[in-house]
Every structure is written in structure tokens, then in C-alpha cells.
mmCIF file of C-alpha atoms and ligand atoms in Angstrom:
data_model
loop_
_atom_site.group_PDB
_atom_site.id
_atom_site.type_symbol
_atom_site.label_atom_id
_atom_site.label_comp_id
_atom_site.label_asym_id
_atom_site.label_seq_id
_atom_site.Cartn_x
_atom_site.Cartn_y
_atom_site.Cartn_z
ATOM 1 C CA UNK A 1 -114.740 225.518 158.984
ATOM 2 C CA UNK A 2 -114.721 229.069 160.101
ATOM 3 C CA UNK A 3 -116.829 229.367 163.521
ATOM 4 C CA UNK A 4 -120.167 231.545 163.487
ATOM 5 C CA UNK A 5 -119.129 234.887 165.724
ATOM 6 C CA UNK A 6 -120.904 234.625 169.101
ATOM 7 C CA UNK A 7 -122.797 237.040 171.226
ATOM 8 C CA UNK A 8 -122.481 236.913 174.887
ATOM 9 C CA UNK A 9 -125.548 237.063 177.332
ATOM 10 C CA UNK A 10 -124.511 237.983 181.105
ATOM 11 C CA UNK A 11 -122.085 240.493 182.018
ATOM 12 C CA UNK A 12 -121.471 239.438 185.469
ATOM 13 C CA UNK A 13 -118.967 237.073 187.485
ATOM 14 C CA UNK A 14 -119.608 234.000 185.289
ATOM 15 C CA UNK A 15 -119.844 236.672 182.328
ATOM 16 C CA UNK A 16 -116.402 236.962 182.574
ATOM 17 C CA UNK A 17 -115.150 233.969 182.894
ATOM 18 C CA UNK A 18 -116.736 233.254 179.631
ATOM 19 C CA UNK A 19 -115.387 235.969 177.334
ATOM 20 C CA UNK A 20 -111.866 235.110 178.374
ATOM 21 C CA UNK A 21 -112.381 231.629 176.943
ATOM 22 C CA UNK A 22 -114.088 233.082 173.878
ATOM 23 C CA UNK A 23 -110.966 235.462 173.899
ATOM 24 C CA UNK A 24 -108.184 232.043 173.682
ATOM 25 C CA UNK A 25 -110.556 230.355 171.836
ATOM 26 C CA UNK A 26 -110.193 233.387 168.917
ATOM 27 C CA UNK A 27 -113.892 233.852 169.049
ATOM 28 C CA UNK A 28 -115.448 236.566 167.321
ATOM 29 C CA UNK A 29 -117.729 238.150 169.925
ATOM 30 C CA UNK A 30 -120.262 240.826 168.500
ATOM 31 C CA UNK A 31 -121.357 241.996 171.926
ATOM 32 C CA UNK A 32 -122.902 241.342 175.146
ATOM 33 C CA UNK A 33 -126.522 241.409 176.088
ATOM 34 C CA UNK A 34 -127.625 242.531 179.900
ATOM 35 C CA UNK A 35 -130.654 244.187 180.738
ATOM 36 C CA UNK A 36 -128.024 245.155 183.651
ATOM 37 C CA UNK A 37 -125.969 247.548 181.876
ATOM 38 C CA UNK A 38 -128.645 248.486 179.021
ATOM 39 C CA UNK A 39 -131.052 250.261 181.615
ATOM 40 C CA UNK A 40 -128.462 252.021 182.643
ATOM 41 C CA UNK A 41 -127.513 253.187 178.891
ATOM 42 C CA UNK A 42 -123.492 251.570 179.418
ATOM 43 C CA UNK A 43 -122.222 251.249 175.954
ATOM 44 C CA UNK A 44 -119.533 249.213 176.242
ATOM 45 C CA UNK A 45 -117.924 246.387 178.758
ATOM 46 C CA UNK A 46 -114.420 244.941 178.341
ATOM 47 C CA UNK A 47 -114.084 246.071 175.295
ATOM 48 C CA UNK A 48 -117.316 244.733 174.105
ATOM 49 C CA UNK A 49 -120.347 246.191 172.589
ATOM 50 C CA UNK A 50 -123.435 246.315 174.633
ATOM 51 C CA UNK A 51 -126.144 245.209 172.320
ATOM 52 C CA UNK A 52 -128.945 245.712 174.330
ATOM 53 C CA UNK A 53 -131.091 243.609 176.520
ATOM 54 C CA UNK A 54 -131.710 239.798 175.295
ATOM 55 C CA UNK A 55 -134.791 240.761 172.313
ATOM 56 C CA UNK A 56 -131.109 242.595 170.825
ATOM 57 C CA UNK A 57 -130.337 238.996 169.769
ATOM 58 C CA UNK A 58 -133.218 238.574 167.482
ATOM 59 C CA UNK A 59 -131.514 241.067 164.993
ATOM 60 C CA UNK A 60 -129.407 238.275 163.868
ATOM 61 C CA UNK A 61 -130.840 235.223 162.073
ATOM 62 C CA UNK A 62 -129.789 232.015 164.453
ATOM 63 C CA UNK A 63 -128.392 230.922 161.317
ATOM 64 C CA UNK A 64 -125.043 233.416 161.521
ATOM 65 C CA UNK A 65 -124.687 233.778 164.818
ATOM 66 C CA UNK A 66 -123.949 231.549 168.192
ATOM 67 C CA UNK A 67 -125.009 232.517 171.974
ATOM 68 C CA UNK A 68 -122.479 231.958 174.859
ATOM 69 C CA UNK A 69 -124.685 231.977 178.436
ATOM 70 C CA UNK A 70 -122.418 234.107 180.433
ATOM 71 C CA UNK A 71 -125.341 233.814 183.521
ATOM 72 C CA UNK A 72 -124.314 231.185 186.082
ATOM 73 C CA UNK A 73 -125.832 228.723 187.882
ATOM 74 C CA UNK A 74 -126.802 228.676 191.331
ATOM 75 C CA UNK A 75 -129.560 226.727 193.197
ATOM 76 C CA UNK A 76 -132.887 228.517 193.628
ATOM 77 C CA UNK A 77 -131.835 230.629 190.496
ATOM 78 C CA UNK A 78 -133.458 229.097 186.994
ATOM 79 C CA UNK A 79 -132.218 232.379 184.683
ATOM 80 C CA UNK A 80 -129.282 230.022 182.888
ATOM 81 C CA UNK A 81 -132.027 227.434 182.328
ATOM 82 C CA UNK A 82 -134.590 230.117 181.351
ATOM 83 C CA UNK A 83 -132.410 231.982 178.675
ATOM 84 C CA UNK A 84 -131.115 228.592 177.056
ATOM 85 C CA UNK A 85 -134.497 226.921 176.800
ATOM 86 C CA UNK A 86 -135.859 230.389 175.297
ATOM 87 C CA UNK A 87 -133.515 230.936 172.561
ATOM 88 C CA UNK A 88 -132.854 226.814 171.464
ATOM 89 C CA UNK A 89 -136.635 227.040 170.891
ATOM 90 C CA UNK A 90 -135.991 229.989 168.847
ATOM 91 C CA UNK A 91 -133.576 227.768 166.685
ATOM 92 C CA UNK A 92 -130.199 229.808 168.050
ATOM 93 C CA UNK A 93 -127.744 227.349 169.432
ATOM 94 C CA UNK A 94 -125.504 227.703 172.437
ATOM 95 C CA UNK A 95 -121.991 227.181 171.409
ATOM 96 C CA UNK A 96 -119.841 224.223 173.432
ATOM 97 C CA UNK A 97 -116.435 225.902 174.939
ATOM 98 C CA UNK A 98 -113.450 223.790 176.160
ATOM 99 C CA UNK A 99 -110.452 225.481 177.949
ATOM 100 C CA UNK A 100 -107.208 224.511 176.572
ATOM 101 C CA UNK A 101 -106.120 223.226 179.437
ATOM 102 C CA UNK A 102 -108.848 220.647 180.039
ATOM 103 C CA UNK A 103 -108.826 216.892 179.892
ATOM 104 C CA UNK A 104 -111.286 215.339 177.956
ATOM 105 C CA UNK A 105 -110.916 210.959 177.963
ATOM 106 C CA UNK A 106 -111.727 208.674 175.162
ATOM 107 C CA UNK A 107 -115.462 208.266 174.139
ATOM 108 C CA UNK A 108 -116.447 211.793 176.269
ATOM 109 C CA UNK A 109 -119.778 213.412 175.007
ATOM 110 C CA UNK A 110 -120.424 217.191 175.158
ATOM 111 C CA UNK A 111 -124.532 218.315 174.787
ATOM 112 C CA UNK A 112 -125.283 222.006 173.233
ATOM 113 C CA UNK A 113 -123.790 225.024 175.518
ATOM 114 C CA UNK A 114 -121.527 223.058 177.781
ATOM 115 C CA UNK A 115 -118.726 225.014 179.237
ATOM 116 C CA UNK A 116 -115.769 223.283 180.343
ATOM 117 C CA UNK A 117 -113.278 225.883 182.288
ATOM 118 C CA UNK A 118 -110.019 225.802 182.537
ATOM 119 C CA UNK A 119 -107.938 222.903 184.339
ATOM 120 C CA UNK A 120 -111.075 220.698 184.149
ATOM 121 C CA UNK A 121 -110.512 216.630 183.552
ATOM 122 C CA UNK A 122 -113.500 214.441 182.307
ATOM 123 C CA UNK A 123 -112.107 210.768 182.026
ATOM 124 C CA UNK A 124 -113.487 207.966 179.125
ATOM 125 C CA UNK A 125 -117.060 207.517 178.540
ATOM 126 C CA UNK A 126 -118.758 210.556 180.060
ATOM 127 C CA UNK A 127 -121.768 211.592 178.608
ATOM 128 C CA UNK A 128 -122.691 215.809 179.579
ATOM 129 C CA UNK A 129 -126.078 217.022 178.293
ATOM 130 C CA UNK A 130 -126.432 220.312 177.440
ATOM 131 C CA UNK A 131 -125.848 223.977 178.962
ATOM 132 C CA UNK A 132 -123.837 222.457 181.852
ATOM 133 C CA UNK A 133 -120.907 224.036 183.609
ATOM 134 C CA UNK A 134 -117.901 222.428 184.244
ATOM 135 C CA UNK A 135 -116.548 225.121 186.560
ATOM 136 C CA UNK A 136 -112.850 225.844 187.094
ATOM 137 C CA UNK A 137 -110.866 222.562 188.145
ATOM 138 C CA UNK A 138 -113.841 220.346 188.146
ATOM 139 C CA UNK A 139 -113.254 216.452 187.689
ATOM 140 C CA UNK A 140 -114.864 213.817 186.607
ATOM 141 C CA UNK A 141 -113.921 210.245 186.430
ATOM 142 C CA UNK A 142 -115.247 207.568 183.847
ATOM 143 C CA UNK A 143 -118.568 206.531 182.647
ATOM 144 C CA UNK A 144 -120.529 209.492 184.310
ATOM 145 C CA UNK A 145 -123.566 210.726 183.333
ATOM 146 C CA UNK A 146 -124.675 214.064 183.721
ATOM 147 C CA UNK A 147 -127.966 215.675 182.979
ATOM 148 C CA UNK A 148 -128.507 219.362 181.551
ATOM 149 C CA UNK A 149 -128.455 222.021 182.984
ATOM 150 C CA UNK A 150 -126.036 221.033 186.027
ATOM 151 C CA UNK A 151 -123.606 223.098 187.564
ATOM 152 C CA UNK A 152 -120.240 221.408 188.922
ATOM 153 C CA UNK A 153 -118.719 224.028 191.001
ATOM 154 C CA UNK A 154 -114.796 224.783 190.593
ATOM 155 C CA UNK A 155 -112.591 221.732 192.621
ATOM 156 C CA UNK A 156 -115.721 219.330 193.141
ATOM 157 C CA UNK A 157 -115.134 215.477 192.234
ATOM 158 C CA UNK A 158 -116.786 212.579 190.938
ATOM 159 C CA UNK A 159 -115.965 209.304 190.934
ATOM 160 C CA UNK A 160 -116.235 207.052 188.470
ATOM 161 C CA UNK A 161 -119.783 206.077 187.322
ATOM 162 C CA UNK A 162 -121.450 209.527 189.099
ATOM 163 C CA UNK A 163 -125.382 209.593 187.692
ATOM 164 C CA UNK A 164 -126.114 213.323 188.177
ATOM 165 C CA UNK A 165 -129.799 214.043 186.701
ATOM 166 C CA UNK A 166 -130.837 217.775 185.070
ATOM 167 C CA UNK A 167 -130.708 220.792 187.338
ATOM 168 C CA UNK A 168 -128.328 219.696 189.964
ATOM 169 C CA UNK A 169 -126.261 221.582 191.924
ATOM 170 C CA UNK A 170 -122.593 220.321 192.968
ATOM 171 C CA UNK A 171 -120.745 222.498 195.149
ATOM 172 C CA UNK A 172 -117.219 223.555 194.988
ATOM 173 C CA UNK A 173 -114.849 221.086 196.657
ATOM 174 C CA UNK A 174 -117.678 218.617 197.249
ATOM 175 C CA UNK A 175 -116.795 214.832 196.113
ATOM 176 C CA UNK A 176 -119.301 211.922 194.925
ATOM 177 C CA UNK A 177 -118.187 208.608 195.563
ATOM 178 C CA UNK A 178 -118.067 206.186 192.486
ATOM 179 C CA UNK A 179 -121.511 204.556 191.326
ATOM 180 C CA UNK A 180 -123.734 207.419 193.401
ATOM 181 C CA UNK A 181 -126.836 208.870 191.732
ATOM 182 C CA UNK A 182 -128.436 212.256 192.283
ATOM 183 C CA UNK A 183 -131.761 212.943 191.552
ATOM 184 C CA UNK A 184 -133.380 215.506 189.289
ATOM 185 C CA UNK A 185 -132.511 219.244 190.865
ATOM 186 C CA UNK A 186 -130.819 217.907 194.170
ATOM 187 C CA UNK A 187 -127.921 220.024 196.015
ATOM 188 C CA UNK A 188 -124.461 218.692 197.118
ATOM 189 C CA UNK A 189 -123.134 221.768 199.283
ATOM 190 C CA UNK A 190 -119.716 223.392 199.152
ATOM 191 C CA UNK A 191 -116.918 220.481 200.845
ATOM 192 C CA UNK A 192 -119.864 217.817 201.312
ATOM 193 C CA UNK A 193 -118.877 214.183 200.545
ATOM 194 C CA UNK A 194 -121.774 211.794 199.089
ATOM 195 C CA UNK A 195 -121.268 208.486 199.968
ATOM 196 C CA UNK A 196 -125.135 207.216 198.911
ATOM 197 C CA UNK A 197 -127.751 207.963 196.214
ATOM 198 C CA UNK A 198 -129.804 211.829 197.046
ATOM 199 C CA UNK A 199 -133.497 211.374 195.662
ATOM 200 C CA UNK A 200 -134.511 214.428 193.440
ATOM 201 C CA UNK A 201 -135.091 218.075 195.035
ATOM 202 C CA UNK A 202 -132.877 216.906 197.857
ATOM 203 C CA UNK A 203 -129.967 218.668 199.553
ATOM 204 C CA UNK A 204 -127.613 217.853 201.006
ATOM 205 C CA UNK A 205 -124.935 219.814 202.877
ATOM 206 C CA UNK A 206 -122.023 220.216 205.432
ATOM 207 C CA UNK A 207 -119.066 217.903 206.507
ATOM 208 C CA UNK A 208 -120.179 215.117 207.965
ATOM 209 C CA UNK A 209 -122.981 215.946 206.117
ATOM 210 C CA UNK A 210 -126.434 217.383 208.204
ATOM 211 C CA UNK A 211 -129.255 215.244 207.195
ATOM 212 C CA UNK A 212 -130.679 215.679 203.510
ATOM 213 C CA UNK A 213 -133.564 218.370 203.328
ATOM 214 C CA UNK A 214 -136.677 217.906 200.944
ATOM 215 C CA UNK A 215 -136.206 221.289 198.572
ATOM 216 C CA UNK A 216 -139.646 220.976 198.160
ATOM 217 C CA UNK A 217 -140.936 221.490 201.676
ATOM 218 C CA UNK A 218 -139.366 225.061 201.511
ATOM 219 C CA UNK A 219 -137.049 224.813 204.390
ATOM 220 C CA UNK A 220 -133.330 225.173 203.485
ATOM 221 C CA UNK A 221 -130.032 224.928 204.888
ATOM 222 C CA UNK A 222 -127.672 227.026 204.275
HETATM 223 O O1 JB3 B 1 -118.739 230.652 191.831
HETATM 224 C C1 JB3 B 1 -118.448 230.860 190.675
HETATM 225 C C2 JB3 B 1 -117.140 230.377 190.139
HETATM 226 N N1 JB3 B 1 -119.236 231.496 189.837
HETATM 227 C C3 JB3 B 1 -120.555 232.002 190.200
HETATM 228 C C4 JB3 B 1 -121.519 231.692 189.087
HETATM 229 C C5 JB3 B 1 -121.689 230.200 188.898
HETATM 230 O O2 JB3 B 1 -122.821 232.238 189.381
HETATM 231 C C6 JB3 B 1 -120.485 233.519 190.399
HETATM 232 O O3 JB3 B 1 -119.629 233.823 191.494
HETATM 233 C C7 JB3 B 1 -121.877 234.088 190.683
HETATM 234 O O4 JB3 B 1 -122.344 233.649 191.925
HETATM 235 C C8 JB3 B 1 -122.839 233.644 189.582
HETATM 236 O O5 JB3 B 1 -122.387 234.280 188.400
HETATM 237 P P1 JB3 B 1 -123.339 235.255 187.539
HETATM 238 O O6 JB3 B 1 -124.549 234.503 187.107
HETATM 239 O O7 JB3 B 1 -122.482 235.849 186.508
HETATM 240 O O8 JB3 B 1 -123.877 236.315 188.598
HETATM 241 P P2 JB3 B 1 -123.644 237.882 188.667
HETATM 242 O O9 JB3 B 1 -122.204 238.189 188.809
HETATM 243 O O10 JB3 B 1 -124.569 238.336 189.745
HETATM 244 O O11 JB3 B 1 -124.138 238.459 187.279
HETATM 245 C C9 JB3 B 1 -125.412 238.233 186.765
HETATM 246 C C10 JB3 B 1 -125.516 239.074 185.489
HETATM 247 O O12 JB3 B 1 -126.687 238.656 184.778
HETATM 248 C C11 JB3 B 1 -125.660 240.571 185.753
HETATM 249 O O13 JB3 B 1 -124.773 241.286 184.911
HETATM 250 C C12 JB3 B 1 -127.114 240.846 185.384
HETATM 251 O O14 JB3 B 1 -127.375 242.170 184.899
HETATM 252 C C13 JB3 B 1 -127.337 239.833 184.290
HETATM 253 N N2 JB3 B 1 -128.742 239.512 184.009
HETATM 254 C C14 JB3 B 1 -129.800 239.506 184.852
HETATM 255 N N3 JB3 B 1 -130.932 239.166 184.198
HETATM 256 C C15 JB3 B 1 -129.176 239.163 182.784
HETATM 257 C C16 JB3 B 1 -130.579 238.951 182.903
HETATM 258 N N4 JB3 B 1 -128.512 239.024 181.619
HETATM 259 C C17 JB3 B 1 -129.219 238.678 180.521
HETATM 260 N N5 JB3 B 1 -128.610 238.539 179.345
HETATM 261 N N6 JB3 B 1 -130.567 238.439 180.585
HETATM 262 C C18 JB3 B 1 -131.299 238.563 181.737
HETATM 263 O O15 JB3 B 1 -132.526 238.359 181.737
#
């Protein structure tokens, strides 16, 4: 079945990393949507049409066209969240994008909007909820669990039987040991190793890692 053309939200870093998948996927893309480049009246950006700001998307029935989130995910920033929770309850759907070169195991489970770069490797029975990133060279062993909305930073690892609940943040290079949960919205920084469970809103960072810091008291390490 021929795929619904998609338009692209984001023209930034993560923006681009998008459109080239779209682009070896054979994706129609209509256009790009970023208050960024609207305001300042830019027409066009690689090659693309700039529709407007986001309200450009509601010109198309959600029934003939899909949205890519181009907008990253960083902790402390809920715009990814924001934009996909916005326009699912407006009945558009996030399409799922898987690089080529990924791995995907036996029995793996993709939500709405989950974007699996390239060089990525899920193994058997991993279950992804939706509008997660599997950045660049991400892997992921069997039987993990991962909530929406997570990012998994390019290089990070989990072992087998990783419970990662919605909103976290895992950094690049970091590594989960096998059976570890995170809680709801905690923070694995960049190289950090997690040998035991982080309760939600949590963060944890460095190598050997500093101790964990309640999100929710305000006071964050960098
Ligand atoms: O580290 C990696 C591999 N990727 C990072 C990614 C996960 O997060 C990347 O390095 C960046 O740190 C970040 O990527 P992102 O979100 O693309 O950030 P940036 O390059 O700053 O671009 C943000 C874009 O969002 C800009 O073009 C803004 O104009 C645009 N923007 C801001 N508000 C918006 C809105 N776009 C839309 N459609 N709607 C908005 O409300």
C-alpha cells in the first residue's frame, strides 16, 4: 500500500536527521513546519517547502497526510512531547521510521512516531511505546520495555530486560545493566553506567556515577 506523504515539523539538528531517513525511505515530504524559519519569511530548506508554522498542518485532513517530529528530545525540554500529544489528539498520526541499517529481533514492538536511526539494534521481545528516539547506534538487548516519549541517545546500551518508563532521558554512551528499571522522567547522563533501579524524576550522572539528584527539588547536575 502506497504510504500517505509526510510533513516534517522541526528544522533543526534532529530535523535533519529525519528528512534524510524520509529521503532512503522514498518518502514523499510536502514540507516542513518551523515557526523558526516562518517568522523570518524563509521559503524553502533543503529543498523543502516551508509550510508555515505548526496551525500550516491543519490544511490537510489527518486522513492524507502523516507528521514526522523532526524536534528532539532533551531533558528539561517537553516541545517533542508537546507537538505529538497535540496533533494525535487531533487524529494526525506520527509515522514510525526504521533506518535500513537497523536490527530489529523477533517479537520487537514499535508504538506511533518511533524513530529508529541508523545502525541501531533492538534484540527479541522489546516492546517501544510511542514517539521515542532510538538515536544513532543505540542498542538494546531482549525483553526491554520502554515507555513513550524516551530518548536513547546515539551509542547508549541496555541490557537485556532494561524497564525504562515515559519521558526518560538516556545519554549517549551511557549503559544499563540487564534487569534495571528507571522511573517515569529520570536522567542517565552522557558515559554513566546504571548498575541499580533510578526512582522517577531522578538523575543520575558522571562515571563513577555522583549520587542521584531528585529533578524535582530543582537542583541539577550538569
Ligand atoms: O544529540 C543529538 C544526536 N541530537 C540532538 C537532538 C536530540 O536534540 C540535537 O543535537 C539537538 O540538541 C536537539 O535537536 P533539535 O530539537 O533539532 O534542536 P535544534 O537544532 O535546536 O532545533 C530545534 C528546531 O525546532 C528549530 O528549528 C526551531 O525553530 C524549531 N521549533 C521551535 N519551536 C519548532 C517549534 N518547530 C515546530 N514545528 N514547532 C514549534 O513549536
Amino acid at each position: 500500500m502506497k504510504q500517505a506523504p509526510v510533513i516534517l515539523l522541526g528544522a533543526g539538528g534532529h530535523a535533519k536527521v529525519v528528512l534524510d531517513l524520509l529521503q532512503i525511505l522514498n518518502r514523499q515530504v510536502l514540507g516542513v513546519c518551523d515557526p523558526g524559519l516562518a517568522d523570518k519569511g524563509i521559503q524553502q530548506w533543503r529543498g523543502l517547502p516551508v509550510l508555515g508554522n505548526d496551525t500550516a498542518i491543519e490544511q490537510y485532513h489527518p486522513d492524507r497526510i502523516e507528521l514526522a517530529n523532526g524536534i528532539g528530545s532533551l531533558p528539561g525540554n517537553s516541545l517533542r512531547r508537546r507537538l505529538h500529544d497535540q496533533y494525535t489528539r487531533q487524529g494526525y498520526w506520527f509515522t514510525t521510521l526504521i533506518h535500513p541499517s537497523a536490527v530489529l529481533g523477533s517479537g520487537v514492538k514499535l508504538g506511533q512516531g518511533v524513530q529508529v536511526m541508523a545502525g541501531v539494534i533492538v534484540q527479541a521481545d522489546t516492546q517501544l511505546g510511542d514517539n521515542i528516539i532510538l538515536n544513532t547506534g543505540a542498542r538494546i538487548d531482549h525483553d526491554g520495555r520502554i515507555g513513550h516519549h524516551v530518548h536513547i541517545a546515539p551509542g547508549a546500551v541496555l541490557s537485556g530486560d532494561a524497564w525504562v518508563a515515559n519521558d526518560c532521558h538516556i545519554g549517549p554512551g551511557a549503559v544499563i545493566i540487564q534487569g534495571v528499571k528507571l522511573g517515569q522522567g529520570a536522567v542517565v547522563g552522557a558515559g554513566t553506567t546504571v548498575l541499580s533501579e533510578l526512582p522517577a524524576h531522578y538523575q543520575l550522572t558522571g562515571q563513577p556515577p555522583r549520587p542521584p539528584v531528585d529533578l524535582n527539588m530543582g537542583s541539577k547536575t550538569s
